[in-house]
Amino acid sequence: MRRRGKGNGMSVDIQRLVVYLHLARASELRRRPLVRDRLLVIAAALAQVAGLSRIAALCRCKVLQSNPGHMLRRWEQMAEAVENEDFGGLLKQLIRRFPPEKAEQMLQSLNVEWKGQRAAYFNDEEYAASIWGLTAEQLARDYPLADDAAG
C-alpha cells in the first residue's frame, strides 16, 4: 500500500519520483549531463517500482542517449534492472549521493514550483511525462509497452 502525501493526492513514491524528474530536467537545462543522468537513473527505478514503466523507459533512454556505454544498456527494460544486484548497488550509491531529503532541498533552492501541479493531470504518468514536455500520447507512442501490442 502506498502512503499518501500531505493533502496533494500523490503517494510518497510519486512525490519522490517527481522531485527527481524535476531535478533531472533542471540539470539538463543547466547543462550538467552527469548530474542529470544520475538523477534519471534514480527516477527510472522509482518509476518502475511505482508501476510507471513508460516513464522508467523514458528515463533509461535519456541516459543511454547521452551515455551509450552506461550500465543501463545491459537491460532492455527497467523491470530487469531493478531486479539485478549490480543495478541495486549502483542505485544505492546514487541515493546516498542524492537522498530524497537533499533532492527536495535542491529543488527548493532552484525555486521550482511543483507542489499542487498533479491535480491538473488525469494520472501520475501524464504528470510525469509533462515534466519532460511530453503528452501521454507521445509517451505511449515513443515508449510502447508489451501489453499495448496485445490490446
PDB file of C-alpha atoms in Angstrom, residues 101-111:
ATOM      1  CA  GLU A 101      15.632  14.974   1.615  1.00  0.00           C
ATOM      2  CA  LYS A 102      18.633  16.506  -0.157  1.00  0.00           C
ATOM      3  CA  ALA A 103      16.847  16.245  -3.502  1.00  0.00           C
ATOM      4  CA  GLU A 104      13.857  18.175  -2.140  1.00  0.00           C
ATOM      5  CA  GLN A 105      16.169  20.839  -0.721  1.00  0.00           C
ATOM      6  CA  MET A 106      17.955  21.115  -4.070  1.00  0.00           C
ATOM      7  CA  LEU A 107      14.624  21.539  -5.830  1.00  0.00           C
ATOM      8  CA  GLN A 108      13.526  24.214  -3.361  1.00  0.00           C
ATOM      9  CA  SER A 109      16.812  26.072  -3.855  1.00  0.00           C
ATOM     10  CA  LEU A 110      16.069  26.193  -7.597  1.00  0.00           C
ATOM     11  CA  ASN A 111      12.638  27.705  -6.853  1.00  0.00           C
TER      12      ASN A 111
END
